[in-house]
mmCIF file of C-alpha atoms in Angstrom:
data_model
loop_
_atom_site.group_PDB
_atom_site.id
_atom_site.type_symbol
_atom_site.label_atom_id
_atom_site.label_comp_id
_atom_site.label_asym_id
_atom_site.label_seq_id
_atom_site.Cartn_x
_atom_site.Cartn_y
_atom_site.Cartn_z
ATOM 1 C CA MET A 1 87.172 82.870 91.855
ATOM 2 C CA LYS A 2 90.149 80.947 92.382
ATOM 3 C CA LEU A 3 93.085 80.411 89.812
ATOM 4 C CA ALA A 4 96.097 78.154 89.719
ATOM 5 C CA THR A 5 98.999 77.588 87.245
ATOM 6 C CA LEU A 6 99.823 73.898 86.552
ATOM 7 C CA LYS A 7 103.063 72.470 85.536
ATOM 8 C CA ASP A 8 103.307 71.645 81.824
ATOM 9 C CA SER A 9 106.957 71.735 81.067
ATOM 10 C CA THR A 10 106.842 75.499 80.037
ATOM 11 C CA ARG A 11 108.223 78.447 81.803
ATOM 12 C CA ASP A 12 104.697 79.985 82.609
ATOM 13 C CA GLY A 13 102.651 76.813 83.061
ATOM 14 C CA GLN A 14 98.967 76.397 82.195
ATOM 15 C CA LEU A 15 96.084 78.430 83.610
ATOM 16 C CA ALA A 16 93.432 76.524 85.516
ATOM 17 C CA VAL A 17 90.260 77.505 87.325
ATOM 18 C CA VAL A 18 89.853 75.892 90.702
ATOM 19 C CA SER A 19 86.742 75.031 92.685
ATOM 20 C CA ARG A 20 85.957 76.986 95.754
ATOM 21 C CA ASP A 21 86.499 73.876 97.946
ATOM 22 C CA LEU A 22 89.862 73.266 96.136
ATOM 23 C CA LYS A 23 88.838 69.778 95.079
ATOM 24 C CA THR A 24 88.301 70.048 91.319
ATOM 25 C CA ALA A 25 89.769 72.056 88.538
ATOM 26 C CA VAL A 26 89.309 72.858 84.765
ATOM 27 C CA ILE A 27 91.944 74.013 82.192
ATOM 28 C CA ALA A 28 91.146 77.514 81.095
ATOM 29 C CA ASP A 29 93.319 77.580 77.893
ATOM 30 C CA GLY A 30 90.242 78.285 75.780
ATOM 31 C CA ILE A 31 89.956 81.728 77.576
ATOM 32 C CA ALA A 32 93.674 82.630 78.434
ATOM 33 C CA PRO A 33 96.812 80.161 78.214
ATOM 34 C CA THR A 34 98.410 81.812 81.297
ATOM 35 C CA LEU A 35 97.645 83.878 84.331
ATOM 36 C CA GLN A 36 99.730 86.707 82.950
ATOM 37 C CA ARG A 37 97.707 86.761 79.744
ATOM 38 C CA ALA A 38 94.534 87.012 81.861
ATOM 39 C CA LEU A 39 95.993 90.015 83.711
ATOM 40 C CA ASP A 40 97.056 91.640 80.621
ATOM 41 C CA ASP A 41 93.337 92.091 79.466
ATOM 42 C CA TRP A 42 91.634 91.357 82.903
ATOM 43 C CA HIS A 43 88.451 93.490 82.043
ATOM 44 C CA PHE A 44 87.740 91.168 79.130
ATOM 45 C CA ILE A 45 88.986 87.781 80.236
ATOM 46 C CA ALA A 46 88.070 87.811 84.039
ATOM 47 C CA PRO A 47 84.314 87.788 83.334
ATOM 48 C CA GLN A 48 84.891 84.598 81.125
ATOM 49 C CA LEU A 49 86.905 82.895 83.965
ATOM 50 C CA ALA A 50 84.321 83.755 86.460
ATOM 51 C CA GLU A 51 81.616 82.109 84.299
ATOM 52 C CA LEU A 52 83.772 79.051 84.015
ATOM 53 C CA TYR A 53 84.315 79.281 87.890
ATOM 54 C CA ASP A 54 80.536 79.419 88.374
ATOM 55 C CA GLU A 55 80.013 76.215 86.125
ATOM 56 C CA LEU A 56 82.763 74.461 87.910
ATOM 57 C CA ASN A 57 81.182 74.962 91.368
ATOM 58 C CA ALA A 58 77.846 74.010 90.122
ATOM 59 C CA GLY A 59 79.125 70.702 88.778
ATOM 60 C CA LYS A 60 78.278 71.756 85.103
ATOM 61 C CA ALA A 61 81.870 72.283 83.790
ATOM 62 C CA HIS A 62 83.408 69.921 81.184
ATOM 63 C CA ARG A 63 86.644 68.060 81.406
ATOM 64 C CA THR A 64 87.165 68.635 85.055
ATOM 65 C CA PHE A 65 89.856 66.835 87.080
ATOM 66 C CA GLU A 66 91.035 66.445 90.726
ATOM 67 C CA PHE A 67 92.912 69.338 91.833
ATOM 68 C CA ASP A 68 96.389 68.370 93.135
ATOM 69 C CA THR A 69 98.665 71.037 94.657
ATOM 70 C CA ARG A 70 101.610 69.123 93.741
ATOM 71 C CA ARG A 71 101.058 70.008 90.088
ATOM 72 C CA CYS A 72 100.996 73.668 90.846
ATOM 73 C CA MET A 73 103.708 76.185 89.999
ATOM 74 C CA ALA A 74 103.390 79.548 91.567
ATOM 75 C CA PRO A 75 100.252 81.174 90.281
ATOM 76 C CA LEU A 76 102.834 83.546 88.495
ATOM 77 C CA PRO A 77 105.789 81.468 87.880
ATOM 78 C CA ARG A 78 107.698 84.547 86.946
ATOM 79 C CA ALA A 79 106.411 88.186 87.203
ATOM 80 C CA TYR A 80 107.224 91.595 85.913
ATOM 81 C CA GLN A 81 107.621 92.829 89.416
ATOM 82 C CA TRP A 82 107.817 91.713 93.051
ATOM 83 C CA ALA A 83 108.011 94.358 95.648
ATOM 84 C CA ASP A 84 107.730 93.319 99.282
ATOM 85 C CA GLY A 85 106.648 95.842 101.820
ATOM 86 C CA SER A 86 107.062 95.687 105.655
ATOM 87 C CA SER A 87 103.514 96.525 106.813
ATOM 88 C CA TYR A 88 103.877 94.944 110.336
ATOM 89 C CA VAL A 89 105.922 97.602 112.017
ATOM 90 C CA ASN A 90 105.802 95.466 115.114
ATOM 91 C CA HIS A 91 108.151 92.985 113.379
ATOM 92 C CA VAL A 92 110.538 95.545 112.405
ATOM 93 C CA GLU A 93 110.625 97.085 115.975
ATOM 94 C CA LEU A 94 111.282 93.720 117.524
ATOM 95 C CA VAL A 95 114.159 92.909 115.348
ATOM 96 C CA ARG A 96 115.747 96.239 115.776
ATOM 97 C CA LYS A 97 115.198 96.354 119.572
ATOM 98 C CA ALA A 98 116.968 92.874 119.751
ATOM 99 C CA ARG A 99 120.143 94.475 118.312
ATOM 100 C CA ASN A 100 119.734 97.658 120.223
ATOM 101 C CA ALA A 101 118.893 99.758 117.060
ATOM 102 C CA GLU A 102 116.742 102.737 117.311
ATOM 103 C CA MET A 103 113.459 102.656 115.562
ATOM 104 C CA PRO A 104 113.105 105.651 113.235
ATOM 105 C CA GLU A 105 109.723 107.479 113.620
ATOM 106 C CA SER A 106 109.396 107.601 109.775
ATOM 107 C CA PHE A 107 108.773 103.840 109.789
ATOM 108 C CA TRP A 108 105.401 104.367 111.237
ATOM 109 C CA HIS A 109 104.417 106.777 108.557
ATOM 110 C CA GLU A 110 105.943 105.651 105.341
ATOM 111 C CA PRO A 111 106.160 101.999 104.199
ATOM 112 C CA LEU A 112 109.525 100.011 103.965
ATOM 113 C CA MET A 113 109.806 98.307 100.656
ATOM 114 C CA TYR A 114 112.341 96.411 98.528
ATOM 115 C CA GLN A 115 112.236 95.026 95.050
ATOM 116 C CA GLY A 116 113.187 91.427 94.869
ATOM 117 C CA GLY A 117 113.871 88.945 92.215
ATOM 118 C CA SER A 118 110.768 87.831 90.141
ATOM 119 C CA ASP A 119 112.200 85.658 87.511
ATOM 120 C CA ASP A 120 112.112 82.459 89.252
ATOM 121 C CA PHE A 121 109.410 81.711 91.768
ATOM 122 C CA ILE A 122 108.876 78.404 93.493
ATOM 123 C CA GLY A 123 105.647 76.293 93.555
ATOM 124 C CA PRO A 124 103.860 75.608 96.844
ATOM 125 C CA THR A 125 105.028 72.066 97.318
ATOM 126 C CA ASP A 126 108.525 72.494 95.496
ATOM 127 C CA ASP A 127 111.672 72.157 97.548
ATOM 128 C CA ILE A 128 113.502 74.987 98.925
ATOM 129 C CA GLU A 129 116.947 74.251 97.529
ATOM 130 C CA LEU A 130 119.831 76.119 99.102
ATOM 131 C CA GLY A 131 123.640 75.760 99.426
ATOM 132 C CA SER A 132 124.455 76.025 103.030
ATOM 133 C CA GLU A 133 122.778 76.107 106.445
ATOM 134 C CA GLU A 134 125.389 78.560 107.513
ATOM 135 C CA TRP A 135 123.486 81.203 105.676
ATOM 136 C CA GLY A 136 120.902 81.358 108.429
ATOM 137 C CA ILE A 137 117.871 80.088 106.526
ATOM 138 C CA ASP A 138 114.526 81.469 107.587
ATOM 139 C CA PHE A 139 111.039 81.293 106.432
ATOM 140 C CA GLU A 140 108.577 84.412 106.191
ATOM 141 C CA GLY A 141 104.834 84.006 106.079
ATOM 142 C CA GLU A 142 103.269 86.865 104.265
ATOM 143 C CA VAL A 143 100.103 87.806 102.185
ATOM 144 C CA ALA A 144 100.431 89.270 98.642
ATOM 145 C CA VAL A 145 98.301 90.912 96.143
ATOM 146 C CA ILE A 146 98.538 90.896 92.228
ATOM 147 C CA THR A 147 97.588 94.038 90.245
ATOM 148 C CA ASP A 148 96.473 95.061 86.996
ATOM 149 C CA ASP A 149 97.941 98.242 85.334
ATOM 150 C CA VAL A 150 98.330 100.985 87.960
ATOM 151 C CA PRO A 151 99.029 104.639 86.920
ATOM 152 C CA MET A 152 101.874 106.613 88.408
ATOM 153 C CA GLY A 153 100.939 108.931 91.223
ATOM 154 C CA ILE A 154 97.662 106.980 92.160
ATOM 155 C CA ARG A 155 96.264 107.870 95.626
ATOM 156 C CA ALA A 156 95.798 105.111 98.248
ATOM 157 C CA ASP A 157 91.930 105.624 98.237
ATOM 158 C CA LYS A 158 92.019 104.788 94.617
ATOM 159 C CA ALA A 159 94.659 102.101 94.556
ATOM 160 C CA GLY A 160 92.480 99.230 96.051
ATOM 161 C CA SER A 161 90.548 98.790 92.755
ATOM 162 C CA HIS A 162 93.774 97.613 91.109
ATOM 163 C CA ILE A 163 93.879 94.646 93.361
ATOM 164 C CA LYS A 164 92.824 91.660 91.193
ATOM 165 C CA LEU A 165 94.060 88.576 93.105
ATOM 166 C CA LEU A 166 95.641 87.523 96.501
ATOM 167 C CA MET A 167 97.980 84.857 97.555
ATOM 168 C CA LEU A 168 100.090 83.519 100.423
ATOM 169 C CA VAL A 169 103.883 83.878 100.352
ATOM 170 C CA ASN A 170 106.985 82.200 101.808
ATOM 171 C CA ASP A 171 109.610 84.952 101.447
ATOM 172 C CA VAL A 172 112.741 82.740 102.379
ATOM 173 C CA SER A 173 115.392 84.883 103.846
ATOM 174 C CA LEU A 174 119.136 84.216 104.493
ATOM 175 C CA ARG A 175 119.668 86.083 107.822
ATOM 176 C CA ASN A 176 123.314 85.636 108.170
ATOM 177 C CA LEU A 177 123.935 87.251 104.765
ATOM 178 C CA ILE A 178 121.503 90.278 105.296
ATOM 179 C CA PRO A 179 123.808 92.301 107.725
ATOM 180 C CA PRO A 180 126.733 92.609 105.390
ATOM 181 C CA GLU A 181 124.631 93.244 102.335
ATOM 182 C CA LEU A 182 122.681 95.992 104.044
ATOM 183 C CA ALA A 183 126.025 97.458 105.338
ATOM 184 C CA LYS A 184 127.040 98.043 101.639
ATOM 185 C CA GLY A 185 123.961 100.481 101.343
ATOM 186 C CA PHE A 186 122.437 98.947 98.236
ATOM 187 C CA GLY A 187 119.917 96.557 99.849
ATOM 188 C CA PHE A 188 119.046 92.814 99.518
ATOM 189 C CA LEU A 189 120.479 90.617 96.677
ATOM 190 C CA GLN A 190 122.013 87.214 97.671
ATOM 191 C CA SER A 191 120.225 87.319 101.132
ATOM 192 C CA LYS A 192 116.726 87.072 99.348
ATOM 193 C CA THR A 193 116.396 83.821 97.579
ATOM 194 C CA ALA A 194 113.460 82.620 95.372
ATOM 195 C CA SER A 195 110.014 83.167 97.041
ATOM 196 C CA SER A 196 107.199 80.605 97.187
ATOM 197 C CA PHE A 197 103.534 81.114 96.728
ATOM 198 C CA SER A 198 100.192 79.385 97.515
ATOM 199 C CA PRO A 199 98.660 76.852 95.106
ATOM 200 C CA VAL A 200 95.878 79.339 94.150
ATOM 201 C CA ALA A 201 95.342 82.965 93.818
ATOM 202 C CA VAL A 202 91.847 84.228 94.758
ATOM 203 C CA THR A 203 89.784 87.285 93.935
ATOM 204 C CA PRO A 204 89.086 89.595 96.836
ATOM 205 C CA ASP A 205 85.484 88.634 96.835
ATOM 206 C CA GLU A 206 86.364 85.133 97.932
ATOM 207 C CA LEU A 207 87.437 86.370 101.407
ATOM 208 C CA LEU A 208 83.957 87.812 101.914
ATOM 209 C CA SER A 209 83.931 89.982 105.203
ATOM 210 C CA ALA A 210 87.493 89.045 105.921
ATOM 211 C CA TRP A 211 88.683 91.408 103.122
ATOM 212 C CA GLN A 212 88.205 95.019 104.734
ATOM 213 C CA ASP A 213 90.136 98.187 104.290
ATOM 214 C CA GLY A 214 92.646 96.608 101.919
ATOM 215 C CA LYS A 215 93.646 94.041 104.706
ATOM 216 C CA VAL A 216 92.946 90.132 105.085
ATOM 217 C CA HIS A 217 91.445 89.816 108.638
ATOM 218 C CA LEU A 218 92.354 86.115 109.010
ATOM 219 C CA PRO A 219 94.945 84.183 110.990
ATOM 220 C CA LEU A 220 98.077 82.797 109.043
ATOM 221 C CA ARG A 221 98.688 79.346 110.375
ATOM 222 C CA THR A 222 102.477 78.449 110.350
ATOM 223 C CA THR A 223 103.665 74.974 111.009
ATOM 224 C CA TRP A 224 107.345 74.162 111.308
ATOM 225 C CA ASN A 225 108.318 70.552 111.276
ATOM 226 C CA GLY A 226 104.816 69.532 112.041
ATOM 227 C CA VAL A 227 104.473 71.799 114.924
ATOM 228 C CA GLN A 228 102.162 74.963 114.780
ATOM 229 C CA VAL A 229 104.309 77.838 115.797
ATOM 230 C CA GLY A 230 102.090 80.777 114.802
ATOM 231 C CA GLN A 231 98.584 82.021 113.855
ATOM 232 C CA PRO A 232 98.870 85.773 113.903
ATOM 233 C CA ASN A 233 95.987 87.657 112.197
ATOM 234 C CA ALA A 234 96.961 89.315 109.087
ATOM 235 C CA GLY A 235 94.540 92.113 109.576
ATOM 236 C CA VAL A 236 95.850 92.978 112.990
ATOM 237 C CA ASP A 237 98.595 95.190 113.433
ATOM 238 C CA MET A 238 99.045 95.793 109.765
ATOM 239 C CA VAL A 239 100.055 99.530 109.790
ATOM 240 C CA PHE A 240 100.037 100.058 105.908
ATOM 241 C CA SER A 241 97.149 98.469 103.970
ATOM 242 C CA PHE A 242 97.756 97.013 100.478
ATOM 243 C CA PRO A 243 96.282 100.166 98.762
ATOM 244 C CA GLN A 244 98.804 102.298 100.698
ATOM 245 C CA LEU A 245 101.602 99.769 99.625
ATOM 246 C CA ILE A 246 100.530 100.119 96.060
ATOM 247 C CA ALA A 247 100.355 103.930 96.157
ATOM 248 C CA HIS A 248 103.881 103.933 97.751
ATOM 249 C CA LEU A 249 105.298 101.783 94.922
ATOM 250 C CA ALA A 250 103.478 103.854 92.164
ATOM 251 C CA LYS A 251 104.581 107.150 93.381
ATOM 252 C CA THR A 252 107.158 107.733 90.681
ATOM 253 C CA ARG A 253 106.444 104.868 88.310
ATOM 254 C CA ASN A 254 103.657 103.083 86.461
ATOM 255 C CA VAL A 255 103.019 99.728 87.959
ATOM 256 C CA ARG A 256 102.143 97.068 85.177
ATOM 257 C CA ALA A 257 99.761 94.193 85.242
ATOM 258 C CA GLY A 258 101.142 91.159 86.852
ATOM 259 C CA SER A 259 102.982 93.084 89.576
ATOM 260 C CA ILE A 260 103.113 91.275 92.910
ATOM 261 C CA ILE A 261 103.213 93.280 96.190
ATOM 262 C CA GLY A 262 103.917 91.638 99.476
ATOM 263 C CA SER A 263 102.756 92.549 103.034
ATOM 264 C CA GLY A 264 105.953 91.737 104.841
ATOM 265 C CA THR A 265 106.078 89.185 107.634
ATOM 266 C CA VAL A 266 102.753 88.891 109.409
ATOM 267 C CA SER A 267 103.216 89.769 113.066
ATOM 268 C CA ASN A 268 100.990 90.676 115.946
ATOM 269 C CA LYS A 269 101.953 92.368 119.104
ATOM 270 C CA ASP A 270 100.209 89.716 121.070
ATOM 271 C CA THR A 271 103.187 87.280 121.450
ATOM 272 C CA LYS A 272 100.685 84.447 122.270
ATOM 273 C CA LYS A 273 99.810 84.456 118.590
ATOM 274 C CA GLY A 274 103.239 83.118 117.706
ATOM 275 C CA TYR A 275 105.301 83.911 114.769
ATOM 276 C CA THR A 276 105.641 83.504 111.123
ATOM 277 C CA CYS A 277 109.546 83.793 110.764
ATOM 278 C CA ILE A 278 112.369 82.459 113.006
ATOM 279 C CA ALA A 279 114.002 85.875 113.224
ATOM 280 C CA GLU A 280 111.066 87.359 115.353
ATOM 281 C CA LYS A 281 111.158 84.296 117.658
ATOM 282 C CA ARG A 282 114.870 84.964 118.082
ATOM 283 C CA ALA A 283 114.413 88.578 118.658
ATOM 284 C CA LEU A 284 112.056 87.990 121.489
ATOM 285 C CA GLU A 285 114.395 85.502 123.016
ATOM 286 C CA MET A 286 117.163 88.215 122.672
ATOM 287 C CA ILE A 287 115.112 90.876 124.437
ATOM 288 C CA THR A 288 113.942 88.526 127.281
ATOM 289 C CA ASP A 289 116.859 86.251 127.773
ATOM 290 C CA GLY A 290 119.866 88.078 126.337
ATOM 291 C CA GLU A 291 120.588 85.579 123.636
ATOM 292 C CA PRO A 292 118.688 83.669 120.868
ATOM 293 C CA LYS A 293 118.040 79.989 121.493
ATOM 294 C CA THR A 294 115.953 78.998 118.471
ATOM 295 C CA PRO A 295 118.254 77.906 115.428
ATOM 296 C CA PHE A 296 117.384 78.714 111.966
ATOM 297 C CA MET A 297 116.221 76.059 109.644
ATOM 298 C CA LYS A 298 118.123 72.779 108.823
ATOM 299 C CA PHE A 299 118.093 70.596 105.756
ATOM 300 C CA GLY A 300 115.193 68.243 105.976
ATOM 301 C CA ASP A 301 112.945 70.714 107.788
ATOM 302 C CA THR A 302 109.486 71.384 106.580
ATOM 303 C CA ILE A 303 107.491 74.553 106.725
ATOM 304 C CA LYS A 304 103.673 74.911 106.021
ATOM 305 C CA PHE A 305 101.615 78.051 105.530
ATOM 306 C CA GLU A 306 97.831 78.104 105.331
ATOM 307 C CA MET A 307 94.778 80.344 105.882
ATOM 308 C CA PHE A 308 91.283 79.233 106.567
ATOM 309 C CA ASP A 309 87.960 80.925 106.480
ATOM 310 C CA ALA A 310 85.354 81.221 109.130
ATOM 311 C CA ASP A 311 84.126 77.704 108.350
ATOM 312 C CA GLY A 312 87.495 76.243 108.752
ATOM 313 C CA LYS A 313 88.119 75.582 104.996
ATOM 314 C CA SER A 314 91.399 76.364 103.232
ATOM 315 C CA ILE A 315 91.306 79.527 101.099
ATOM 316 C CA PHE A 316 94.543 79.432 99.221
ATOM 317 C CA GLY A 317 95.562 75.822 99.615
ATOM 318 C CA ALA A 318 98.994 75.331 101.567
ATOM 319 C CA ILE A 319 102.423 76.344 101.029
ATOM 320 C CA ASN A 320 104.103 73.023 102.218
ATOM 321 C CA GLN A 321 107.655 72.589 101.466
ATOM 322 C CA GLN A 322 110.894 70.888 102.564
ATOM 323 C CA LEU A 323 114.374 72.494 102.802
ATOM 324 C CA VAL A 324 117.012 70.502 100.971
ATOM 325 C CA GLN A 325 120.578 71.089 100.110
ATOM 326 C CA HIS A 326 121.173 72.248 96.583
ATOM 327 C CA GLY A 327 122.714 69.409 94.512
ATOM 328 C CA VAL A 328 122.199 66.849 97.053
ATOM 329 C CA LYS A 329 119.451 63.937 96.548
ATOM 330 C CA LYS A 330 116.571 64.747 98.988
ATOM 331 C CA THR A 331 115.363 62.630 101.706
ATOM 332 C CA VAL A 332 111.722 61.271 101.838
ATOM 333 C CA HIS A 333 109.487 64.189 102.836
ATOM 334 C CA PRO A 334 108.133 63.354 106.394
ATOM 335 C CA ASP A 335 104.690 65.051 105.639
ATOM 336 C CA THR A 336 102.400 62.441 104.386
ATOM 337 C CA GLU A 337 100.434 65.033 102.491
ATOM 338 C CA LEU A 338 103.214 65.444 100.046
#
């Protein structure tokens, strides 16, 4: 099934069930007022949502309305936890190679992961508001999962059963703030601003055969200022699967319902597949030409992420945003879809 959270002037929004074709929706408040409430009692509530989903797809649901992604908040507008991995070690290797840094062998055997801010996520068509272009503003296309309660010490071969929903992510990074922060030895803080998520979160069964071995085997299409710059396959070159990421996170702690775990920047070794973040493009330029040529994002830029099934139909809807300067009135969005 497909679930969305609609804006209703509250912090956590209103849970809606969305049709498979993303054309219609129905409010689910008679079952659960918010997605977090559904996740808190998933075994009881999910079957009721699934029944409503079937009715919606069959044209039998009542009080339906046209689904509009502009009304969407992030599926979880705020979450108990946001932990982002770095499963595509190719991406890490390229970025380190560009700055002549050695690649530790452990990176191939144990996931990198950081814990980011989860109190203020951004909706799929909301502006990305930031203070300065000098911060080196970059987009990062990822896939993420939402879990139910995961017990501490769970093995990877058992962790997959705790994946309840999947989403797309734009994990915005401020590249020029990262080096001095990491040099302090305490990790990201100011260099990782609020992340954005796709209009809908979907259950794994919606991906059909594309969901295998805890990975999504589909291209992530990335469009920057109206130009497609990448479509790497999220299932290719993913060194650590989502169950492995969950097991890594849960090694020393319980992971509670509503936790979000990201894949890290989707990246393929085949450079013809393009890129889902500017830093990777700049790293390749540094390696081949000795200097980066592609600039980071400018105010007014747009970024779009979307994933399609084998029939060319959008699965999650699109993350489709414009970068604007915080505190300055925005210009008209050049993408007519918004």
